[in-house]
Short mmCIF file of C-alpha atoms and ligand atoms in Angstrom, two decimals:
data_model
loop_
_atom_site.label_atom_id
_atom_site.label_comp_id
_atom_site.label_asym_id
_atom_site.label_seq_id
_atom_site.Cartn_x
_atom_site.Cartn_y
_atom_site.Cartn_z
CA UNK A 1 0.03 -0.10 0.09
CA UNK A 2 0.86 3.37 -0.89
CA UNK A 3 2.61 5.46 2.61
CA UNK A 4 3.57 8.80 3.45
CA UNK A 5 4.28 10.63 6.13
CA UNK A 6 3.51 14.49 7.68
CA UNK A 7 5.69 15.57 10.26
CA UNK A 8 4.32 18.86 12.45
CA UNK A 9 7.01 20.89 12.93
CA UNK A 10 4.79 24.64 12.71
CA UNK A 11 5.03 25.42 16.38
CA UNK A 12 6.99 27.67 18.21
CA UNK A 13 7.87 25.70 21.53
CA UNK A 14 7.62 28.52 23.84
CA UNK A 15 8.46 26.50 26.95
CA UNK A 16 11.93 26.28 25.25
CA UNK A 17 12.40 29.66 25.78
CA UNK A 18 14.93 29.96 22.76
CA UNK A 19 15.32 32.14 19.58
CA UNK A 20 15.36 29.01 17.43
CA UNK A 21 12.01 26.90 16.90
CA UNK A 22 11.96 23.89 19.11
CA UNK A 23 12.25 21.12 16.66
CA UNK A 24 15.59 21.97 15.37
CA UNK A 25 17.18 21.86 18.90
CA UNK A 26 19.30 18.63 18.89
CA UNK A 27 19.88 15.45 20.89
CA UNK A 28 23.05 13.82 20.54
CA UNK A 29 24.34 16.31 18.22
CA UNK A 30 21.29 15.62 15.43
CA UNK A 31 18.13 18.15 15.17
CA UNK A 32 14.97 16.45 16.64
CA UNK A 33 13.17 17.14 13.35
CA UNK A 34 15.99 15.41 11.22
CA UNK A 35 15.93 12.44 13.49
CA UNK A 36 12.12 11.50 12.94
CA UNK A 37 12.32 12.28 9.26
CA UNK A 38 15.16 9.68 9.01
CA UNK A 39 13.19 7.14 11.33
CA UNK A 40 10.28 7.49 8.41
CA UNK A 41 12.60 6.89 5.76
CA UNK A 42 14.19 4.13 7.40
CA UNK A 43 10.93 2.72 8.13
CA UNK A 44 10.03 2.55 4.43
CA UNK A 45 8.21 5.81 3.86
CA UNK A 46 9.35 7.79 0.85
CA UNK A 47 7.31 10.65 0.70
CA UNK A 48 7.55 13.03 3.93
CA UNK A 49 5.91 16.43 4.25
CA UNK A 50 7.09 18.55 7.07
CA UNK A 51 4.60 21.51 7.78
CA UNK A 52 6.53 24.59 9.15
CA UNK A 53 5.29 27.57 10.41
CA UNK A 54 7.45 29.55 13.34
CA UNK A 55 10.97 30.02 12.40
CA UNK A 56 9.84 28.19 8.98
CA UNK A 57 13.21 29.00 7.31
CA UNK A 58 15.24 27.99 9.90
CA UNK A 59 13.62 24.61 10.20
CA UNK A 60 13.80 24.24 6.20
CA UNK A 61 17.45 25.29 6.18
CA UNK A 62 18.14 22.57 8.99
CA UNK A 63 16.34 19.92 7.02
CA UNK A 64 17.73 20.94 3.59
CA UNK A 65 19.74 17.82 3.12
CA UNK A 66 17.01 15.60 3.82
CA UNK A 67 15.08 16.03 0.74
CA UNK A 68 11.12 16.31 2.08
CA UNK A 69 8.30 18.55 1.00
CA UNK A 70 6.86 21.52 2.55
CA UNK A 71 4.02 22.75 3.86
CA UNK A 72 3.09 25.92 5.20
CA UNK A 73 0.96 26.55 8.63
CA UNK A 74 0.40 30.52 8.71
CA UNK A 75 -0.83 30.81 11.96
CA UNK A 76 -0.47 27.99 14.29
CA UNK A 77 -3.95 27.37 14.86
CA UNK A 78 -3.67 23.70 16.15
CA UNK A 79 -2.22 20.17 15.16
CA UNK A 80 -5.41 19.71 13.33
CA UNK A 81 -4.96 23.15 11.45
CA UNK A 82 -1.34 21.85 10.68
CA UNK A 83 -2.81 18.77 9.24
CA UNK A 84 -5.21 20.98 6.78
CA UNK A 85 -2.20 22.65 5.55
CA UNK A 86 -0.73 19.61 4.29
CA UNK A 87 -3.91 19.16 2.31
CA UNK A 88 -2.63 19.55 -0.97
CA UNK A 89 0.14 17.06 -0.30
CA UNK A 90 -2.39 14.53 0.49
CA UNK A 91 -4.91 15.59 -1.79
CA UNK A 92 -4.82 12.93 -4.92
CA UNK A 93 -3.20 10.18 -2.99
CA UNK A 94 -4.59 6.92 -1.60
CA UNK A 95 -2.99 4.69 1.24
CA UNK A 96 -1.50 5.28 4.59
CA UNK A 97 -0.20 8.46 6.05
CA UNK A 98 1.53 8.36 9.20
CA UNK A 99 1.55 11.54 11.09
CA UNK A 100 4.14 12.39 13.92
CA UNK A 101 5.80 15.13 15.50
CA UNK A 102 9.08 17.21 15.32
CA UNK A 103 9.58 17.10 19.03
CA UNK A 104 9.28 13.35 19.94
CA UNK A 105 12.79 11.99 18.68
CA UNK A 106 12.67 8.72 20.54
CA UNK A 107 10.31 7.19 18.43
CA UNK A 108 12.30 3.82 16.55
CA UNK A 109 11.97 2.36 13.18
CA UNK A 110 10.90 -0.94 14.54
CA UNK A 111 7.64 0.61 16.09
CA UNK A 112 6.87 2.73 13.06
CA UNK A 113 7.08 -0.37 11.00
CA UNK A 114 4.66 -2.18 13.63
CA UNK A 115 2.33 0.62 13.75
CA UNK A 116 1.95 0.77 9.73
CA UNK A 117 1.55 -3.10 9.87
CA UNK A 118 -0.92 -3.03 12.83
CA UNK A 119 -2.84 -0.36 11.16
CA UNK A 120 -3.12 -1.73 7.65
CA UNK A 121 -3.20 -5.18 8.69
CA UNK A 122 -6.13 -4.38 11.21
CA UNK A 123 -7.99 -2.22 8.24
CA UNK A 124 -8.38 0.61 10.93
CA UNK A 125 -9.25 4.08 9.35
CA UNK A 126 -7.24 5.18 12.43
CA UNK A 127 -4.39 3.85 14.41
CA UNK A 128 -2.69 5.88 17.16
CA UNK A 129 0.51 4.99 19.13
CA UNK A 130 -0.15 5.14 22.95
CA UNK A 131 1.43 4.69 26.31
CA UNK A 132 0.67 3.84 29.48
CA UNK A 133 2.18 6.34 32.23
CA UNK A 134 2.42 7.00 35.95
CA UNK A 135 2.23 10.86 35.72
CA UNK A 136 -0.03 11.88 32.40
CA UNK A 137 -0.35 15.32 33.11
CA UNK A 138 -0.48 17.32 29.70
CA UNK A 139 -1.10 14.64 27.40
CA UNK A 140 -4.26 13.76 25.89
CA UNK A 141 -5.84 10.87 26.95
CA UNK A 142 -7.20 7.91 25.49
CA UNK A 143 -11.10 7.07 26.25
CA UNK A 144 -12.20 3.49 25.77
CA UNK A 145 -15.35 2.12 25.48
CA UNK A 146 -16.38 -1.02 27.57
CA UNK A 147 -15.53 -3.31 24.87
CA UNK A 148 -12.03 -1.72 25.03
CA UNK A 149 -12.49 -0.06 21.73
CA UNK A 150 -10.91 3.86 21.52
CA UNK A 151 -13.64 6.25 21.18
CA UNK A 152 -12.18 9.45 21.36
CA UNK A 153 -9.14 11.28 22.81
CA UNK A 154 -9.68 14.16 25.27
CA UNK A 155 -6.87 16.77 25.82
CA UNK A 156 -5.45 17.09 29.37
CA UNK A 157 -7.24 20.79 29.67
CA UNK A 158 -10.63 19.57 28.28
CA UNK A 159 -10.72 16.47 30.48
CA UNK A 160 -13.73 15.83 33.16
CA UNK A 161 -13.13 14.18 36.57
CA UNK A 162 -13.33 10.57 35.24
CA UNK A 163 -10.96 11.19 32.02
CA UNK A 164 -8.27 13.31 33.87
CA UNK A 165 -7.61 9.78 35.92
CA UNK A 166 -6.92 8.10 32.50
CA UNK A 167 -3.08 7.05 32.08
CA UNK A 168 -3.04 5.77 28.61
CA UNK A 169 -1.88 9.06 27.15
CA UNK A 170 -1.92 10.04 23.08
CA UNK A 171 1.95 9.96 21.52
CA UNK A 172 0.58 12.30 18.91
CA UNK A 173 2.02 9.52 16.29
CA UNK A 174 -0.66 8.14 14.13
CA UNK A 175 -1.51 6.19 10.98
CA UNK A 176 -4.68 7.38 9.14
CA UNK A 177 -6.44 6.29 5.71
CA UNK A 178 -5.72 9.00 3.52
CA UNK A 179 -9.47 9.53 2.03
CA UNK A 180 -10.69 8.76 5.74
CA UNK A 181 -8.60 12.11 6.82
CA UNK A 182 -9.35 14.39 4.66
CA UNK A 183 -12.72 13.92 4.94
CA UNK A 184 -12.53 14.23 9.01
CA UNK A 185 -10.27 17.13 9.19
CA UNK A 186 -13.07 19.09 7.30
CA UNK A 187 -15.21 18.49 10.42
CA UNK A 188 -12.88 20.02 13.03
CA UNK A 189 -13.89 23.09 15.31
CA UNK A 190 -12.09 24.96 18.07
CA UNK A 191 -15.10 24.60 20.97
CA UNK A 192 -12.47 23.56 23.31
CA UNK A 193 -10.28 24.79 26.19
CA UNK A 194 -7.49 26.01 24.17
CA UNK A 195 -9.59 27.50 21.04
CA UNK A 196 -6.87 25.36 18.61
CA UNK A 197 -8.26 22.80 15.64
CA UNK A 198 -7.24 19.92 17.44
CA UNK A 199 -5.97 16.62 15.35
CA UNK A 200 -7.03 14.37 18.30
CA UNK A 201 -10.63 15.37 17.48
CA UNK A 202 -10.43 13.11 14.28
CA UNK A 203 -10.48 10.20 16.20
CA UNK A 204 -14.11 11.01 17.82
CA UNK A 205 -15.61 12.04 14.33
CA UNK A 206 -13.91 8.69 12.67
CA UNK A 207 -15.61 6.25 15.65
CA UNK A 208 -18.74 8.43 15.48
CA UNK A 209 -19.04 7.51 11.62
CA UNK A 210 -18.77 3.96 12.79
CA UNK A 211 -15.37 3.64 11.62
CA UNK A 212 -12.85 1.07 13.45
CA UNK A 213 -10.15 2.95 15.54
CA UNK A 214 -6.95 0.97 16.65
CA UNK A 215 -4.50 1.86 19.46
CA UNK A 216 -0.92 0.13 20.02
CA UNK A 217 0.48 0.94 23.45
CA UNK A 218 4.01 1.27 23.68
CA UNK A 219 6.99 2.02 26.12
CA UNK A 220 6.80 5.88 26.84
CA UNK A 221 10.61 5.99 26.45
CA UNK A 222 9.59 5.94 22.67
CA UNK A 223 6.78 8.25 22.70
CA UNK A 224 7.66 10.94 25.37
CA UNK A 225 7.82 14.56 23.94
CA UNK A 226 10.25 17.27 24.35
CA UNK A 227 8.65 20.81 25.51
CA UNK A 228 11.21 22.15 27.65
CA UNK A 229 14.86 22.37 28.11
CA UNK A 230 14.23 19.77 30.92
CA UNK A 231 12.61 17.03 28.47
CA UNK A 232 15.33 17.66 26.05
CA UNK A 233 18.11 16.63 28.36
CA UNK A 234 15.79 13.54 29.33
CA UNK A 235 15.53 12.83 25.80
CA UNK A 236 19.29 13.18 25.24
CA UNK A 237 19.84 10.84 28.07
CA UNK A 238 17.80 8.13 26.46
CA UNK A 239 19.11 8.42 23.17
CA UNK A 240 22.64 8.57 24.68
CA UNK A 241 22.02 5.49 26.34
CA UNK A 242 20.99 3.58 23.05
CA UNK A 243 23.84 5.01 21.09
CA UNK A 244 26.24 3.76 23.54
CA UNK A 245 24.80 0.51 24.18
CA UNK A 246 25.02 -0.22 20.52
CA UNK A 247 28.56 0.60 20.50
CA UNK A 248 29.39 -1.82 23.44
CA UNK A 249 27.55 -4.28 21.77
CA UNK A 250 29.68 -4.02 18.96
CA UNK A 251 32.73 -4.35 21.16
CA UNK A 252 33.78 -0.99 22.23
CA UNK A 253 34.52 -0.11 25.72
CA UNK A 254 33.00 2.69 27.78
CA UNK A 255 34.49 3.14 31.00
CA UNK A 256 31.22 5.49 31.93
CA UNK A 257 28.75 5.35 29.09
CA UNK A 258 26.73 7.89 31.14
CA UNK A 259 29.35 10.72 30.38
CA UNK A 260 30.33 9.65 27.07
CA UNK A 261 29.07 11.69 24.25
CA UNK A 262 28.78 10.04 20.88
CA UNK A 263 26.62 11.28 17.76
CA UNK A 264 24.32 9.31 15.80
CA UNK A 265 26.53 8.92 12.92
CA UNK A 266 29.83 8.28 14.65
CA UNK A 267 31.41 4.56 13.89
CA UNK A 268 33.90 3.06 16.26
CA UNK A 269 36.08 -0.18 15.92
CA UNK A 270 36.19 -2.76 18.15
CA UNK A 271 38.66 -2.95 21.33
CA UNK A 272 38.61 0.73 21.15
CA UNK A 273 38.39 2.18 24.87
CA UNK A 274 36.74 5.39 25.91
CA UNK A 275 37.26 7.17 28.79
CA UNK A 276 34.79 9.94 30.12
CA UNK A 277 34.08 13.00 28.89
CA UNK A 278 34.87 12.16 25.14
CA UNK A 279 32.53 13.92 22.65
CA UNK A 280 32.60 12.67 19.01
CA UNK A 281 30.70 14.59 16.74
CA UNK A 282 29.61 14.59 12.92
CA UNK A 283 30.82 11.94 10.83
CA UNK A 284 33.87 10.98 13.27
CA UNK A 285 35.06 7.19 12.32
CA UNK A 286 37.11 5.70 14.93
CA UNK A 287 38.87 2.51 14.09
CA UNK A 288 39.94 -0.47 16.27
CA UNK A 289 42.15 -0.49 19.32
CA UNK A 290 42.39 3.05 19.91
CA UNK A 291 42.53 4.45 23.39
CA UNK A 292 40.35 7.77 24.11
CA UNK A 293 41.47 9.37 27.20
CA UNK A 294 39.24 11.72 29.15
CA UNK A 295 37.84 14.93 27.75
CA UNK A 296 38.77 15.14 23.86
CA UNK A 297 36.57 16.58 21.23
CA UNK A 298 36.43 14.90 17.98
CA UNK A 299 34.52 16.37 15.12
CA UNK A 300 34.48 15.13 11.47
CA UNK A 301 37.56 13.15 11.83
CA UNK A 302 38.94 9.85 10.88
CA UNK A 303 41.11 8.27 13.62
CA UNK A 304 43.06 4.97 12.11
CA UNK A 305 43.69 1.91 14.28
CA UNK A 306 45.60 1.92 17.39
CA UNK A 307 45.63 5.73 17.98
CA UNK A 308 46.09 7.13 21.55
CA UNK A 309 44.48 10.86 22.10
CA UNK A 310 44.56 12.36 25.22
CA UNK A 311 42.45 15.70 26.15
CA UNK A 312 42.76 17.10 22.52
CA UNK A 313 40.63 18.89 20.13
CA UNK A 314 40.58 17.46 16.76
CA UNK A 315 38.10 18.83 13.74
CA UNK A 316 37.81 17.55 10.44
CA UNK A 317 40.83 16.04 10.03
CA UNK A 318 42.79 12.67 9.71
CA UNK A 319 44.98 10.74 12.17
CA UNK A 320 47.20 7.67 10.99
CA UNK A 321 47.57 4.56 12.67
CA UNK A 322 49.44 4.02 16.01
CA UNK A 323 49.96 7.93 16.16
CA UNK A 324 49.36 9.54 19.67
CA UNK A 325 48.01 13.05 20.04
CA UNK A 326 47.71 15.43 23.17
CA UNK A 327 47.30 15.92 25.77
CA UNK A 328 46.39 19.61 25.19
CA UNK A 329 46.89 19.03 20.94
CA UNK A 330 44.68 21.07 18.89
CA UNK A 331 44.38 19.64 15.63
CA UNK A 332 42.08 22.31 12.87
CA UNK A 333 40.64 21.30 9.86
CA UNK A 334 42.10 19.85 6.78
CA UNK A 335 45.25 18.32 8.69
CA UNK A 336 46.64 14.97 7.65
CA UNK A 337 48.87 13.15 10.18
CA UNK A 338 50.69 9.90 9.17
CA UNK A 339 51.26 7.11 11.11
CA UNK A 340 53.28 6.37 14.30
CA UNK A 341 53.34 10.21 14.63
CA UNK A 342 53.84 11.94 17.92
CA UNK A 343 51.93 14.93 18.60
CA UNK A 344 52.39 16.41 21.94
CA UNK A 345 51.28 18.84 24.43
CA UNK A 346 50.19 22.79 23.37
CA UNK A 347 51.00 21.84 19.80
CA UNK A 348 47.90 23.27 17.25
CA UNK A 349 48.48 21.92 13.69
CA UNK A 350 46.35 23.60 10.98
CA UNK A 351 45.35 22.93 7.34
CA UNK A 352 48.96 20.74 7.23
CA UNK A 353 50.08 17.65 6.55
CA UNK A 354 52.77 15.46 9.17
CA UNK A 355 54.42 12.62 7.53
CA UNK A 356 54.94 9.40 9.44
CA UNK A 357 56.92 9.20 12.28
CA UNK A 358 57.35 12.83 12.75
CA UNK A 359 57.36 14.18 16.12
CA UNK A 360 56.01 17.53 17.20
CA UNK A 361 55.90 16.75 20.93
CA UNK A 362 55.91 20.16 22.62
CA UNK A 363 54.71 24.04 22.37
CA UNK A 364 54.71 24.18 18.46
CA UNK A 365 52.35 25.73 16.17
CA UNK A 366 52.39 24.59 12.42
CA UNK A 367 49.89 25.97 9.80
CA UNK A 368 49.96 25.53 5.97
CA UNK A 369 52.60 23.29 5.82
CA UNK A 370 53.56 20.04 4.69
CA UNK A 371 56.21 18.10 6.54
CA UNK A 372 57.78 14.95 5.55
CA UNK A 373 58.07 11.81 7.38
CA UNK A 374 60.92 11.18 10.32
CA UNK A 375 60.98 14.68 11.31
CA UNK A 376 61.93 16.07 14.72
CA UNK A 377 60.41 19.41 15.86
CA UNK A 378 62.00 20.81 18.86
CA UNK A 379 59.89 22.47 21.74
CA UNK A 380 58.37 25.82 20.81
CA UNK A 381 58.47 26.05 17.06
CA UNK A 382 56.45 28.39 14.94
CA UNK A 383 55.18 28.17 11.52
CA UNK A 384 55.08 31.99 10.89
CA UNK A 385 52.29 31.19 7.98
CA UNK A 386 50.45 34.52 8.05
CA UNK A 387 52.28 37.99 7.22
CA UNK A 388 49.19 39.84 8.19
CA UNK A 389 47.95 39.90 4.88
CA UNK A 390 48.23 36.64 3.30
CA UNK A 391 49.03 33.01 4.23
CA UNK A 392 51.84 31.04 2.79
CA UNK A 393 52.95 27.97 2.53
CA UNK A 394 55.75 26.08 4.10
CA UNK A 395 57.52 22.78 2.76
CA UNK A 396 59.70 20.57 5.21
CA UNK A 397 61.58 17.35 3.44
CA UNK A 398 61.87 13.83 5.38
CA UNK A 399 64.01 13.40 8.39
CA UNK A 400 64.50 17.03 9.02
CA UNK A 401 65.48 18.15 12.43
CA UNK A 402 63.86 21.50 13.83
CA UNK A 403 65.68 22.67 16.45
CA UNK A 404 63.71 24.08 19.54
CA UNK A 405 62.29 28.06 19.31
CA UNK A 406 62.78 28.07 15.44
CA UNK A 407 60.73 30.41 13.35
CA UNK A 408 59.85 29.26 9.89
CA UNK A 409 58.99 32.17 7.95
CA UNK A 410 56.99 30.95 5.23
CA UNK A 411 57.04 30.69 2.19
CA UNK A 412 60.08 28.36 2.98
CA UNK A 413 61.56 24.87 1.96
CA UNK A 414 63.88 22.78 4.43
CA UNK A 415 65.04 19.95 2.14
CA UNK A 416 65.38 16.07 3.29
CA UNK A 417 67.89 15.17 6.38
CA UNK A 418 68.64 18.78 7.19
CA UNK A 419 69.25 20.03 10.74
CA UNK A 420 68.27 23.66 12.07
CA UNK A 421 69.91 25.13 15.27
CA UNK A 422 67.89 26.19 17.80
CA UNK A 423 66.52 29.65 17.73
CA UNK A 424 66.95 30.41 14.25
CA UNK A 425 64.74 32.42 12.02
CA UNK A 426 64.69 30.67 8.99
CA UNK A 427 63.54 32.64 5.94
CA UNK A 428 65.91 31.05 3.36
CA UNK A 429 65.60 27.39 1.89
CA UNK A 430 67.71 24.87 3.93
CA UNK A 431 69.47 22.62 1.36
CA UNK A 432 69.66 19.00 1.74
CA UNK A 433 71.95 17.93 4.28
CA UNK A 434 72.94 20.88 5.69
CA UNK A 435 72.83 22.96 9.12
CA UNK A 436 71.13 26.01 8.91
CA UNK A 437 71.90 28.36 11.78
CA UNK A 438 70.17 31.89 11.61
CA UNK A 439 70.58 33.69 14.92
CA UNK A 440 73.04 36.36 16.45
CA UNK A 441 76.26 34.73 17.39
CA UNK A 442 77.04 34.71 21.63
CA UNK A 443 79.38 37.10 22.70
CA UNK A 444 80.43 37.23 26.32
CA UNK A 445 81.49 40.22 28.28
CA UNK A 446 83.45 39.51 31.01
CA UNK A 447 83.02 41.09 34.60
CA UNK A 448 79.91 43.21 33.26
CA UNK A 449 78.19 42.59 36.32
CA UNK A 450 80.48 43.72 38.97
CA UNK A 451 81.57 46.76 36.93
CA UNK A 452 77.62 47.85 36.91
CA UNK A 453 77.67 47.26 40.32
CA UNK A 454 75.12 44.59 40.29
CA UNK A 455 76.75 42.06 42.00
CA UNK A 456 74.73 40.40 45.00
C1 UD1 B 501 -0.08 16.91 21.54
C2 UD1 B 501 -1.23 16.22 21.15
C3 UD1 B 501 -1.53 15.51 22.66
C4 UD1 B 501 -0.78 14.42 22.76
C5 UD1 B 501 0.64 15.48 23.00
C6 UD1 B 501 1.97 14.36 22.70
C7 UD1 B 501 -3.34 17.43 19.90
C8 UD1 B 501 -4.16 18.61 20.19
N1 UD1 B 501 -2.53 17.32 21.10
O1 UD1 B 501 -0.27 17.66 22.49
O2 UD1 B 501 -3.11 14.77 22.51
O3 UD1 B 501 -1.04 13.90 23.95
O4 UD1 B 501 0.89 15.84 21.65
O5 UD1 B 501 3.31 14.89 22.63
O6 UD1 B 501 -2.98 17.33 18.94
N2 UD1 B 501 2.13 21.86 16.13
C9 UD1 B 501 1.80 22.40 14.63
N3 UD1 B 501 1.26 23.54 14.26
C10 UD1 B 501 0.14 23.82 15.54
C11 UD1 B 501 0.30 23.52 16.83
C12 UD1 B 501 1.38 22.31 16.62
O7 UD1 B 501 2.72 22.39 13.66
O8 UD1 B 501 -0.63 24.96 14.86
C13 UD1 B 501 3.26 20.70 16.23
C14 UD1 B 501 4.42 21.54 17.14
O9 UD1 B 501 5.26 21.82 16.45
C15 UD1 B 501 4.44 19.95 17.52
C16 UD1 B 501 3.37 19.35 17.45
O10 UD1 B 501 2.78 20.04 16.51
O11 UD1 B 501 5.94 19.39 16.90
C17 UD1 B 501 2.86 19.04 18.67
O12 UD1 B 501 2.19 20.29 19.29
P1 UD1 B 501 2.29 20.34 20.69
O13 UD1 B 501 1.69 22.13 20.86
O14 UD1 B 501 3.53 20.27 21.52
O15 UD1 B 501 0.88 19.70 21.29
P2 UD1 B 501 1.18 19.06 22.95
O16 UD1 B 501 0.10 20.10 23.39
O17 UD1 B 501 2.31 18.69 23.29
CA1 CA B 502 4.42 18.36 22.48
#
């Protein structure tokens, strides 16, 4: 049967107290609405329509990589009205529409598939995903008849004394028969406590026409909505636990999974050990047998097998096999570091390549440089890549020995197997096999201290 989805994302999310629309707040590094879109796609639904309104431009921008269709809700007159705004999208279609909200990101593919099968298999005109909860405050209540069939949904603010006690809640996740939905949304009114057109009223309307309504209870962990920053943190925690569990199942050791922050798209090889306080973001890949000691942030980077990283920041870069990084290194975008290299403490590298076995052990800046293999950088080396106007490139061959406190004023070339004396400021090419000394010669003035009367 044909299937499509509508995701409601036009609300502002007042309780978030944010200048961003609620649905583009992130959990585990991904916008909530994008998580919902991806779940729909992975559940076998191709056409996804997102209803935007408040902050429409920002929501469209955030979802631009997802290839969805948009409907626009000018005024936020309720969830039923939001669906009316997608009427054009549904018009000529026959089959099933799944309606979800952009603020409930914990739903899983398994459950969406189960919902669709339950709905289509049971020949329902509408099927609601529900949860049984201890505290139903704020949620719409599922009202069932004596025969246990669903008769309607009543919003919290519209409940009578009996209804308010019901602890089966509406998740705001449904499947509808498209034509039945289109017919019944025309009949919605806003005679209720909030003066809104409620999508939930469609259930009562269909029921009164004698249609069959399905309801599928699932754990609240999958249906909880995010309306506040507190719930955002709650949702993040659930998602984090799921992601971290998956990595542990794949053979990754997480010393403290509650304090390890791994984005949804990150890949990690087995026998890698991750200490607390690590933040892995974007499309980062960490291969096998790495050790990530506490407190690094690694974004969009590839870390090859056997690498050790301590308390460092690595952005859009590649780190070769068996290399060590940190503590306190800053690897900036477009850096490629070779195998068995050593990048030590307080080293910053930007847009540079560093060859295999090269050691940059302490207090060094390398920017816009090509560095060969087997080099050794003394403490305090600076690649002077910027003259205040433009950036220049430095090229260093293999097995160069750069003495401590050297300045390499770019553009400059240092050839293979050369040495640079400590404290040199290099402005000219260093030939292969040469020693370059570029500093003032030392002069000692005997007895100077006494002559000046400074002797203690
Ligand atoms: C809704 C349900 C409630 C359910 C709860 C589950 C209704 C009337 N109520 O309540 O039964 O228990 O979700 O989380 O449907 N939105 C629009 N346009 C609007 C209003 C809302 O696009 O005019 C979008 C919002 O962006 C949000 C979603 O719909 O993503 C839900 O809206 P929200 O105001 O959060 O509904 P709840 O009060 O949570
Ligand atoms: Ca909500």
